mmCIF file of C-alpha atoms in Angstrom:
data_model
loop_
_atom_site.group_PDB
_atom_site.id
_atom_site.type_symbol
_atom_site.label_atom_id
_atom_site.label_comp_id
_atom_site.label_asym_id
_atom_site.label_seq_id
_atom_site.Cartn_x
_atom_site.Cartn_y
_atom_site.Cartn_z
ATOM 1 C CA UNK A 1325 91.255 130.159 39.788
ATOM 2 C CA UNK A 1326 91.448 127.319 37.279
ATOM 3 C CA UNK A 1327 92.684 123.996 38.599
ATOM 4 C CA UNK A 1328 93.882 120.997 36.591
ATOM 5 C CA UNK A 1329 92.568 117.516 37.370
ATOM 6 C CA UNK A 1330 93.586 113.966 36.500
ATOM 7 C CA UNK A 1331 91.534 110.807 36.945
ATOM 8 C CA UNK A 1332 93.039 107.432 37.797
ATOM 9 C CA UNK A 1333 90.430 104.784 37.065
ATOM 10 C CA UNK A 1334 87.981 105.381 34.217
ATOM 11 C CA UNK A 1335 85.547 102.630 35.179
ATOM 12 C CA UNK A 1336 82.108 103.007 36.738
ATOM 13 C CA UNK A 1337 82.557 105.684 39.381
ATOM 14 C CA UNK A 1338 85.374 107.307 37.450
ATOM 15 C CA UNK A 1339 83.492 107.641 34.169
ATOM 16 C CA UNK A 1340 80.796 105.246 32.911
ATOM 17 C CA UNK A 1341 78.100 105.937 35.528
ATOM 18 C CA UNK A 1342 77.808 109.259 33.760
ATOM 19 C CA UNK A 1343 75.774 107.429 31.098
ATOM 20 C CA UNK A 1344 73.230 105.895 33.487
ATOM 21 C CA UNK A 1345 69.971 107.579 32.520
ATOM 22 C CA UNK A 1346 68.265 106.617 35.778
ATOM 23 C CA UNK A 1347 70.851 108.178 38.066
ATOM 24 C CA UNK A 1348 70.986 111.797 39.101
ATOM 25 C CA UNK A 1349 73.746 113.327 37.023
ATOM 26 C CA UNK A 1350 76.608 113.956 37.241
ATOM 27 C CA UNK A 1351 77.195 110.491 38.648
ATOM 28 C CA UNK A 1352 80.909 110.044 37.938
ATOM 29 C CA UNK A 1353 84.108 111.891 38.734
ATOM 30 C CA UNK A 1354 84.826 112.697 35.105
ATOM 31 C CA UNK A 1355 81.564 114.487 34.381
ATOM 32 C CA UNK A 1356 81.363 116.128 37.805
ATOM 33 C CA UNK A 1357 84.813 117.626 37.289
ATOM 34 C CA UNK A 1358 84.009 118.606 33.716
ATOM 35 C CA UNK A 1359 80.880 120.393 34.911
ATOM 36 C CA UNK A 1360 82.811 122.753 37.184
ATOM 37 C CA UNK A 1361 84.046 125.897 35.432
ATOM 38 C CA UNK A 1362 87.055 126.124 37.749
ATOM 39 C CA UNK A 1363 88.466 122.746 36.673
ATOM 40 C CA UNK A 1364 90.203 121.569 33.526
ATOM 41 C CA UNK A 1365 90.657 117.820 33.048
ATOM 42 C CA UNK A 1366 94.181 117.261 31.765
ATOM 43 C CA UNK A 1367 94.840 113.538 32.290
ATOM 44 C CA UNK A 1368 93.242 110.120 32.541
ATOM 45 C CA UNK A 1369 94.731 106.775 33.521
ATOM 46 C CA UNK A 1370 93.508 103.192 33.292
ATOM 47 C CA UNK A 1371 95.110 99.791 32.748
ATOM 48 C CA UNK A 1372 92.100 98.808 30.599
ATOM 49 C CA UNK A 1373 92.953 100.090 27.117
ATOM 50 C CA UNK A 1374 89.406 100.056 25.733
ATOM 51 C CA UNK A 1375 88.000 101.961 28.715
ATOM 52 C CA UNK A 1376 90.748 104.531 28.499
ATOM 53 C CA UNK A 1377 90.235 105.014 24.754
ATOM 54 C CA UNK A 1378 86.515 105.608 25.254
ATOM 55 C CA UNK A 1379 87.237 108.068 28.044
ATOM 56 C CA UNK A 1380 89.761 109.857 25.817
ATOM 57 C CA UNK A 1381 87.141 110.415 23.114
ATOM 58 C CA UNK A 1382 85.092 112.459 25.586
ATOM 59 C CA UNK A 1383 88.110 114.426 26.793
ATOM 60 C CA UNK A 1384 90.251 114.852 23.662
ATOM 61 C CA UNK A 1385 92.410 117.569 25.176
ATOM 62 C CA UNK A 1386 93.597 115.344 28.021
ATOM 63 C CA UNK A 1387 96.639 113.070 28.020
ATOM 64 C CA UNK A 1388 96.052 109.366 28.639
ATOM 65 C CA UNK A 1389 98.280 106.998 30.574
ATOM 66 C CA UNK A 1390 98.172 103.164 30.683
ATOM 67 C CA UNK A 1391 99.460 102.899 34.271
ATOM 68 C CA UNK A 1392 100.095 104.987 37.349
ATOM 69 C CA UNK A 1393 103.877 104.965 36.934
ATOM 70 C CA UNK A 1394 103.619 106.827 33.637
ATOM 71 C CA UNK A 1395 100.882 109.099 35.050
ATOM 72 C CA UNK A 1396 103.028 110.221 37.975
ATOM 73 C CA UNK A 1397 106.281 110.426 35.984
ATOM 74 C CA UNK A 1398 104.688 113.038 33.747
ATOM 75 C CA UNK A 1399 105.966 116.584 34.151
ATOM 76 C CA UNK A 1400 102.387 117.876 34.359
ATOM 77 C CA UNK A 1401 101.080 116.579 37.687
ATOM 78 C CA UNK A 1402 97.522 117.915 38.111
ATOM 79 C CA UNK A 1403 96.394 120.036 41.036
ATOM 80 C CA UNK A 1404 93.662 117.481 41.764
ATOM 81 C CA UNK A 1405 94.200 113.725 41.433
ATOM 82 C CA UNK A 1406 91.176 111.447 41.599
ATOM 83 C CA UNK A 1407 91.837 107.892 42.808
ATOM 84 C CA UNK A 1408 88.896 105.819 41.564
ATOM 85 C CA UNK A 1409 90.421 102.341 41.386
ATOM 86 C CA UNK A 1410 89.397 99.057 43.032
ATOM 87 C CA UNK A 1411 89.453 98.981 46.837
ATOM 88 C CA UNK A 1412 92.549 96.793 46.958
ATOM 89 C CA UNK A 1413 94.510 99.435 45.033
ATOM 90 C CA UNK A 1414 93.446 102.479 47.061
ATOM 91 C CA UNK A 1415 96.480 102.473 49.349
ATOM 92 C CA UNK A 1416 99.284 101.971 46.785
ATOM 93 C CA UNK A 1417 97.829 104.457 44.300
ATOM 94 C CA UNK A 1418 97.059 107.042 46.996
ATOM 95 C CA UNK A 1419 100.632 106.698 48.278
ATOM 96 C CA UNK A 1420 101.934 107.387 44.774
ATOM 97 C CA UNK A 1421 99.701 110.441 44.564
ATOM 98 C CA UNK A 1422 100.945 111.722 47.925
ATOM 99 C CA UNK A 1423 104.537 111.371 46.730
ATOM 100 C CA UNK A 1424 103.782 113.514 43.668
ATOM 101 C CA UNK A 1425 103.219 117.273 43.633
ATOM 102 C CA UNK A 1426 99.451 117.044 43.457
ATOM 103 C CA UNK A 1427 97.697 119.404 45.876
ATOM 104 C CA UNK A 1428 94.486 117.513 46.565
ATOM 105 C CA UNK A 1429 93.579 113.841 46.278
ATOM 106 C CA UNK A 1430 89.930 112.896 45.823
ATOM 107 C CA UNK A 1431 89.867 109.333 47.108
ATOM 108 C CA UNK A 1432 87.047 106.877 46.606
ATOM 109 C CA UNK A 1433 85.679 105.105 49.663
ATOM 110 C CA UNK A 1434 86.707 103.076 51.571
ATOM 111 C CA UNK A 1435 90.025 104.831 52.101
ATOM 112 C CA UNK A 1436 91.746 101.437 52.477
ATOM 113 C CA UNK A 1437 90.988 97.755 53.021
ATOM 114 C CA UNK A 1438 91.513 97.936 56.787
ATOM 115 C CA UNK A 1439 92.591 100.181 59.642
ATOM 116 C CA UNK A 1440 96.263 99.222 59.358
ATOM 117 C CA UNK A 1441 96.356 100.371 55.734
ATOM 118 C CA UNK A 1442 94.318 103.452 56.612
ATOM 119 C CA UNK A 1443 96.796 104.456 59.306
ATOM 120 C CA UNK A 1444 99.682 104.004 56.871
ATOM 121 C CA UNK A 1445 97.893 106.349 54.481
ATOM 122 C CA UNK A 1446 97.295 108.857 57.284
ATOM 123 C CA UNK A 1447 101.003 108.840 58.215
ATOM 124 C CA UNK A 1448 102.016 109.443 54.600
ATOM 125 C CA UNK A 1449 99.414 112.183 54.160
ATOM 126 C CA UNK A 1450 100.607 114.023 57.278
ATOM 127 C CA UNK A 1451 104.179 113.941 55.972
ATOM 128 C CA UNK A 1452 103.354 115.004 52.417
ATOM 129 C CA UNK A 1453 101.293 118.096 53.109
ATOM 130 C CA UNK A 1454 98.798 117.132 50.397
ATOM 131 C CA UNK A 1455 95.133 117.036 51.364
ATOM 132 C CA UNK A 1456 92.745 114.095 50.913
ATOM 133 C CA UNK A 1457 89.015 114.441 50.282
ATOM 134 C CA UNK A 1458 87.091 111.158 50.606
ATOM 135 C CA UNK A 1459 84.067 110.686 48.356
ATOM 136 C CA UNK A 1460 81.498 109.797 51.006
ATOM 137 C CA UNK A 1461 78.903 111.168 48.634
ATOM 138 C CA UNK A 1462 75.970 111.543 51.036
ATOM 139 C CA UNK A 1463 77.886 114.111 53.080
ATOM 140 C CA UNK A 1464 77.617 116.394 50.053
ATOM 141 C CA UNK A 1465 74.007 115.607 49.147
ATOM 142 C CA UNK A 1466 71.619 118.481 49.897
ATOM 143 C CA UNK A 1467 68.907 116.151 51.262
ATOM 144 C CA UNK A 1468 71.207 114.671 53.919
ATOM 145 C CA UNK A 1469 72.620 118.104 54.694
ATOM 146 C CA UNK A 1470 69.081 119.362 55.293
ATOM 147 C CA UNK A 1471 68.405 116.348 57.546
ATOM 148 C CA UNK A 1472 71.509 117.215 59.563
ATOM 149 C CA UNK A 1473 70.395 120.846 59.862
ATOM 150 C CA UNK A 1474 66.999 119.739 61.191
ATOM 151 C CA UNK A 1475 68.668 117.444 63.728
ATOM 152 C CA UNK A 1476 71.177 120.065 64.846
ATOM 153 C CA UNK A 1477 68.434 122.682 65.217
ATOM 154 C CA UNK A 1478 66.381 120.384 67.443
ATOM 155 C CA UNK A 1479 63.513 120.154 64.953
ATOM 156 C CA UNK A 1480 62.724 116.570 66.037
ATOM 157 C CA UNK A 1481 63.645 117.032 69.694
ATOM 158 C CA UNK A 1482 66.317 115.028 71.457
ATOM 159 C CA UNK A 1483 67.501 112.083 69.363
ATOM 160 C CA UNK A 1484 66.438 108.740 70.835
ATOM 161 C CA UNK A 1485 67.185 106.107 68.207
ATOM 162 C CA UNK A 1486 68.820 105.746 64.824
ATOM 163 C CA UNK A 1487 68.157 102.734 62.621
ATOM 164 C CA UNK A 1488 70.411 102.513 59.571
ATOM 165 C CA UNK A 1489 69.686 99.785 57.016
ATOM 166 C CA UNK A 1490 71.542 98.452 53.982
ATOM 167 C CA UNK A 1491 70.150 95.620 51.843
ATOM 168 C CA UNK A 1492 71.916 93.995 48.898
ATOM 169 C CA UNK A 1493 72.828 90.638 47.420
ATOM 170 C CA UNK A 1494 76.517 90.954 48.251
ATOM 171 C CA UNK A 1495 77.716 88.926 51.245
ATOM 172 C CA UNK A 1496 78.073 91.055 54.357
ATOM 173 C CA UNK A 1497 81.428 89.485 55.137
ATOM 174 C CA UNK A 1498 83.584 86.586 54.074
ATOM 175 C CA UNK A 1499 87.229 86.004 55.069
ATOM 176 C CA UNK A 1500 87.990 85.218 51.441
ATOM 177 C CA UNK A 1501 86.995 88.768 50.452
ATOM 178 C CA UNK A 1502 89.409 90.520 52.815
ATOM 179 C CA UNK A 1503 92.050 90.991 50.111
ATOM 180 C CA UNK A 1504 89.671 92.489 47.560
ATOM 181 C CA UNK A 1505 87.193 94.357 49.748
ATOM 182 C CA UNK A 1506 84.287 92.746 47.868
ATOM 183 C CA UNK A 1507 81.918 92.442 50.823
ATOM 184 C CA UNK A 1508 79.071 94.786 51.653
ATOM 185 C CA UNK A 1509 80.144 95.683 55.204
ATOM 186 C CA UNK A 1510 83.098 97.453 53.586
ATOM 187 C CA UNK A 1511 81.868 98.260 50.077
ATOM 188 C CA UNK A 1512 78.532 99.963 50.863
ATOM 189 C CA UNK A 1513 78.607 99.681 54.640
ATOM 190 C CA UNK A 1514 81.262 102.415 54.555
ATOM 191 C CA UNK A 1515 78.578 104.799 53.290
ATOM 192 C CA UNK A 1516 76.044 103.644 55.892
ATOM 193 C CA UNK A 1517 78.419 104.069 58.806
ATOM 194 C CA UNK A 1518 79.837 107.363 57.590
ATOM 195 C CA UNK A 1519 76.447 109.015 57.131
ATOM 196 C CA UNK A 1520 75.487 108.027 60.698
ATOM 197 C CA UNK A 1521 78.778 109.571 61.858
ATOM 198 C CA UNK A 1522 77.969 112.702 59.842
ATOM 199 C CA UNK A 1523 74.416 113.149 61.099
ATOM 200 C CA UNK A 1524 75.413 112.564 64.731
ATOM 201 C CA UNK A 1525 78.826 114.220 64.743
ATOM 202 C CA UNK A 1526 77.738 116.736 67.376
ATOM 203 C CA UNK A 1527 77.203 113.886 69.845
ATOM 204 C CA UNK A 1528 80.657 112.283 69.634
ATOM 205 C CA UNK A 1529 82.493 115.004 71.601
ATOM 206 C CA UNK A 1530 85.472 114.974 69.243
ATOM 207 C CA UNK A 1531 86.043 111.217 69.567
ATOM 208 C CA UNK A 1532 87.824 110.127 66.387
ATOM 209 C CA UNK A 1533 86.546 106.571 66.834
ATOM 210 C CA UNK A 1534 82.862 107.612 67.057
ATOM 211 C CA UNK A 1535 80.557 104.548 67.005
ATOM 212 C CA UNK A 1536 82.280 101.884 69.072
ATOM 213 C CA UNK A 1537 81.822 98.827 71.311
ATOM 214 C CA UNK A 1538 78.956 97.228 69.371
ATOM 215 C CA UNK A 1539 76.779 94.315 70.370
ATOM 216 C CA UNK A 1540 76.922 92.231 67.185
ATOM 217 C CA UNK A 1541 74.374 89.659 66.018
ATOM 218 C CA UNK A 1542 75.113 87.467 62.986
ATOM 219 C CA UNK A 1543 73.251 85.187 60.617
ATOM 220 C CA UNK A 1544 75.677 83.022 58.711
ATOM 221 C CA UNK A 1545 75.684 80.287 56.137
ATOM 222 C CA UNK A 1546 78.361 77.786 55.268
ATOM 223 C CA UNK A 1547 79.392 77.858 51.630
ATOM 224 C CA UNK A 1548 80.221 74.704 49.701
ATOM 225 C CA UNK A 1549 82.931 74.101 47.135
ATOM 226 C CA UNK A 1550 83.408 71.041 44.964
ATOM 227 C CA UNK A 1551 86.836 69.437 45.084
ATOM 228 C CA UNK A 1552 88.015 69.452 41.462
ATOM 229 C CA UNK A 1553 89.863 66.155 41.908
ATOM 230 C CA UNK A 1554 87.322 64.077 43.825
ATOM 231 C CA UNK A 1555 84.073 65.862 42.988
ATOM 232 C CA UNK A 1556 83.191 65.834 46.694
ATOM 233 C CA UNK A 1557 81.463 68.920 48.064
ATOM 234 C CA UNK A 1558 83.410 70.383 50.970
ATOM 235 C CA UNK A 1559 83.126 73.401 53.221
ATOM 236 C CA UNK A 1560 84.136 76.604 51.472
ATOM 237 C CA UNK A 1561 84.171 78.620 54.670
ATOM 238 C CA UNK A 1562 81.781 80.967 56.342
ATOM 239 C CA UNK A 1563 79.757 83.601 54.506
ATOM 240 C CA UNK A 1564 77.883 86.111 56.655
ATOM 241 C CA UNK A 1565 74.467 86.870 55.205
ATOM 242 C CA UNK A 1566 73.096 89.307 57.789
ATOM 243 C CA UNK A 1567 74.579 91.332 60.610
ATOM 244 C CA UNK A 1568 73.215 93.855 63.082
ATOM 245 C CA UNK A 1569 75.344 96.025 65.339
ATOM 246 C CA UNK A 1570 73.782 97.805 68.308
ATOM 247 C CA UNK A 1571 75.361 100.828 70.012
ATOM 248 C CA UNK A 1572 74.366 102.489 73.278
ATOM 249 C CA UNK A 1573 75.981 105.921 73.134
ATOM 250 C CA UNK A 1574 76.962 107.770 76.314
ATOM 251 C CA UNK A 1575 74.561 110.592 75.398
ATOM 252 C CA UNK A 1576 71.631 108.147 75.481
ATOM 253 C CA UNK A 1577 71.187 107.656 71.727
ATOM 254 C CA UNK A 1578 70.715 104.063 70.614
ATOM 255 C CA UNK A 1579 72.039 103.237 67.136
ATOM 256 C CA UNK A 1580 71.354 100.041 65.215
ATOM 257 C CA UNK A 1581 73.122 99.174 61.967
ATOM 258 C CA UNK A 1582 71.457 96.419 59.930
ATOM 259 C CA UNK A 1583 73.153 94.993 56.851
ATOM 260 C CA UNK A 1584 71.658 92.236 54.697
ATOM 261 C CA UNK A 1585 73.609 90.331 52.097
ATOM 262 C CA UNK A 1586 70.826 88.014 50.977
ATOM 263 C CA UNK A 1587 68.295 90.535 49.662
ATOM 264 C CA UNK A 1588 67.124 90.410 46.070
ATOM 265 C CA UNK A 1589 67.020 94.199 45.928
ATOM 266 C CA UNK A 1590 69.182 97.163 46.933
ATOM 267 C CA UNK A 1591 68.052 99.531 49.665
ATOM 268 C CA UNK A 1592 69.716 102.140 51.859
ATOM 269 C CA UNK A 1593 67.911 104.247 54.447
ATOM 270 C CA UNK A 1594 67.948 105.785 57.912
ATOM 271 C CA UNK A 1595 65.100 106.203 60.388
ATOM 272 C CA UNK A 1596 65.953 108.786 63.060
ATOM 273 C CA UNK A 1597 63.526 109.186 65.951
ATOM 274 C CA UNK A 1598 63.555 112.125 68.340
ATOM 275 C CA UNK A 1599 61.376 113.041 71.292
ATOM 276 C CA UNK A 1600 59.114 115.278 69.170
ATOM 277 C CA UNK A 1601 59.587 114.017 65.634
ATOM 278 C CA UNK A 1602 61.255 111.769 63.131
ATOM 279 C CA UNK A 1603 63.279 111.860 59.923
ATOM 280 C CA UNK A 1604 63.236 109.096 57.331
ATOM 281 C CA UNK A 1605 65.741 109.415 54.529
ATOM 282 C CA UNK A 1606 67.197 107.048 51.950
ATOM 283 C CA UNK A 1607 67.662 106.380 48.281
ATOM 284 C CA UNK A 1608 65.019 108.443 46.509
ATOM 285 C CA UNK A 1609 63.016 109.645 49.517
ATOM 286 C CA UNK A 1610 63.212 111.934 52.528
ATOM 287 C CA UNK A 1611 60.612 113.268 54.960
ATOM 288 C CA UNK A 1612 60.337 114.909 58.353
ATOM 289 C CA UNK A 1613 57.554 113.979 60.767
ATOM 290 C CA UNK A 1614 56.496 116.171 63.669
ATOM 291 C CA UNK A 1615 54.283 115.917 66.761
ATOM 292 C CA UNK A 1616 50.637 116.744 66.109
ATOM 293 C CA UNK A 1617 47.407 116.232 68.013
ATOM 294 C CA UNK A 1618 46.293 112.719 67.118
ATOM 295 C CA UNK A 1619 43.443 112.189 64.669
ATOM 296 C CA UNK A 1620 43.008 108.677 66.021
ATOM 297 C CA UNK A 1621 43.015 108.998 69.816
ATOM 298 C CA UNK A 1622 41.668 111.725 72.099
ATOM 299 C CA UNK A 1623 44.285 113.186 74.412
ATOM 300 C CA UNK A 1624 47.192 111.705 72.445
ATOM 301 C CA UNK A 1625 49.758 113.062 70.026
ATOM 302 C CA UNK A 1626 50.958 111.301 66.878
ATOM 303 C CA UNK A 1627 53.511 112.041 64.169
ATOM 304 C CA UNK A 1628 52.481 113.589 60.874
ATOM 305 C CA UNK A 1629 54.588 114.531 57.877
ATOM 306 C CA UNK A 1630 55.720 118.134 57.945
ATOM 307 C CA UNK A 1631 54.780 119.254 54.433
ATOM 308 C CA UNK A 1632 56.338 122.689 55.008
ATOM 309 C CA UNK A 1633 59.815 121.126 54.890
ATOM 310 C CA UNK A 1634 60.643 120.199 51.318
ATOM 311 C CA UNK A 1635 63.614 117.999 50.727
ATOM 312 C CA UNK A 1636 65.271 118.635 47.354
ATOM 313 C CA UNK A 1637 64.600 116.254 44.482
ATOM 314 C CA UNK A 1638 68.034 116.833 42.990
ATOM 315 C CA UNK A 1639 70.714 116.478 45.659
ATOM 316 C CA UNK A 1640 73.856 117.611 43.804
ATOM 317 C CA UNK A 1641 75.883 114.972 45.627
ATOM 318 C CA UNK A 1642 78.698 114.747 43.071
ATOM 319 C CA UNK A 1643 78.819 118.354 41.891
ATOM 320 C CA UNK A 1644 78.753 119.553 45.524
ATOM 321 C CA UNK A 1645 81.730 117.311 46.289
ATOM 322 C CA UNK A 1646 83.714 118.860 43.437
ATOM 323 C CA UNK A 1647 82.678 122.348 44.548
ATOM 324 C CA UNK A 1648 84.000 121.544 48.024
ATOM 325 C CA UNK A 1649 87.316 120.527 46.437
ATOM 326 C CA UNK A 1650 87.546 123.845 44.574
ATOM 327 C CA UNK A 1651 86.481 125.899 47.597
ATOM 328 C CA UNK A 1652 89.118 124.113 49.698
ATOM 329 C CA UNK A 1653 91.864 124.918 47.199
ATOM 330 C CA UNK A 1654 90.617 128.510 47.098
ATOM 331 C CA UNK A 1655 90.937 128.671 50.888
ATOM 332 C CA UNK A 1656 87.195 129.252 51.353
ATOM 333 C CA UNK A 1657 86.092 125.974 52.942
ATOM 334 C CA UNK A 1658 87.388 123.044 54.942
ATOM 335 C CA UNK A 1659 87.112 119.556 53.500
ATOM 336 C CA UNK A 1660 83.661 118.159 54.329
ATOM 337 C CA UNK A 1661 84.747 114.513 54.105
ATOM 338 C CA UNK A 1662 88.264 114.031 55.421
ATOM 339 C CA UNK A 1663 90.700 111.164 55.719
ATOM 340 C CA UNK A 1664 89.933 111.137 59.456
ATOM 341 C CA UNK A 1665 86.263 110.561 58.572
ATOM 342 C CA UNK A 1666 87.303 107.647 56.366
ATOM 343 C CA UNK A 1667 89.438 106.185 59.140
ATOM 344 C CA UNK A 1668 86.583 106.494 61.636
ATOM 345 C CA UNK A 1669 84.366 104.427 59.323
ATOM 346 C CA UNK A 1670 87.104 101.794 58.993
ATOM 347 C CA UNK A 1671 87.464 101.571 62.786
ATOM 348 C CA UNK A 1672 83.744 100.971 63.166
ATOM 349 C CA UNK A 1673 83.856 98.324 60.416
ATOM 350 C CA UNK A 1674 86.840 96.641 62.085
ATOM 351 C CA UNK A 1675 84.978 96.303 65.390
ATOM 352 C CA UNK A 1676 81.931 94.836 63.665
ATOM 353 C CA UNK A 1677 84.223 92.364 61.882
ATOM 354 C CA UNK A 1678 85.731 91.390 65.240
ATOM 355 C CA UNK A 1679 82.232 90.706 66.555
ATOM 356 C CA UNK A 1680 81.439 88.637 63.471
ATOM 357 C CA UNK A 1681 84.622 86.588 63.871
ATOM 358 C CA UNK A 1682 83.936 85.916 67.541
ATOM 359 C CA UNK A 1683 80.595 84.391 66.651
ATOM 360 C CA UNK A 1684 81.543 82.543 63.474
ATOM 361 C CA UNK A 1685 84.658 80.989 64.993
ATOM 362 C CA UNK A 1686 82.835 79.506 68.004
#
């Protein structure tokens, strides 16, 4: 079948990342949708006139709308509606989409700013009958899917530890950023937490909360602001620069999340250790290590890279997500990244935030 699609938000993830020559393409919703033969893009929406005009030049057959009210008042509501707006607008725009006749919403992560908003979205989604697919892109990437297959098949033995690391220059958390979502625990931490949930989903026994009850450690710094009237530098509140959250799962797996907001580089990776092997996977690399007789010590075993397992260079993360959307509408597949998955990530984030607040408010 041929499905129509409309895109709300023609900024980076909605459109312009499709021009980044260093990224694996397609890297935006617009070009991922356009690359699927079962989809026809019929509408685009953005409050930024210049962005929308540029988008329209690439999709001349599509209608353009300057706001969501005009988009959803149109008589031609698309089968698929992409919500690729700023985090603070996810809930109101997604609620508008649910109230329309669209069949599937592709929602950017995080699904909302907090659990309360996420639960409101869940209630509305259950009432509407429309489905929501959350763009946790690594769930669709063939390298992470291969890593999950290796874990599930016991290729590295029983899982002992998982270390998940995110490094960036964006503050891990600041109370001032709650209304915008511009802090890394939410912005990119959503991806980090969700991919741990995905890789370990067989160990959560159906628990919708998944990772929970963390031991949280915080490094913080006090920001300064200059009073515009007196010129005196005063406290601008607490900015969290680093956080680690440790989890002891009932099944015996130990999980550590480490997020840095004071790094002068961006990094994202997981190190998963089993009883007979290891998987390291992150941005631009992936490898499996297996138990071999040691070349260094007699009578010992060490880990060596398993060259027979080849992780794909091109992961198809965006095109696979769109294919999942089409297969779902065709009745062939379930949604690989659901609203429940998005809510689980928010619940984990909320508990880490509670741990941060307990320490910073002492």
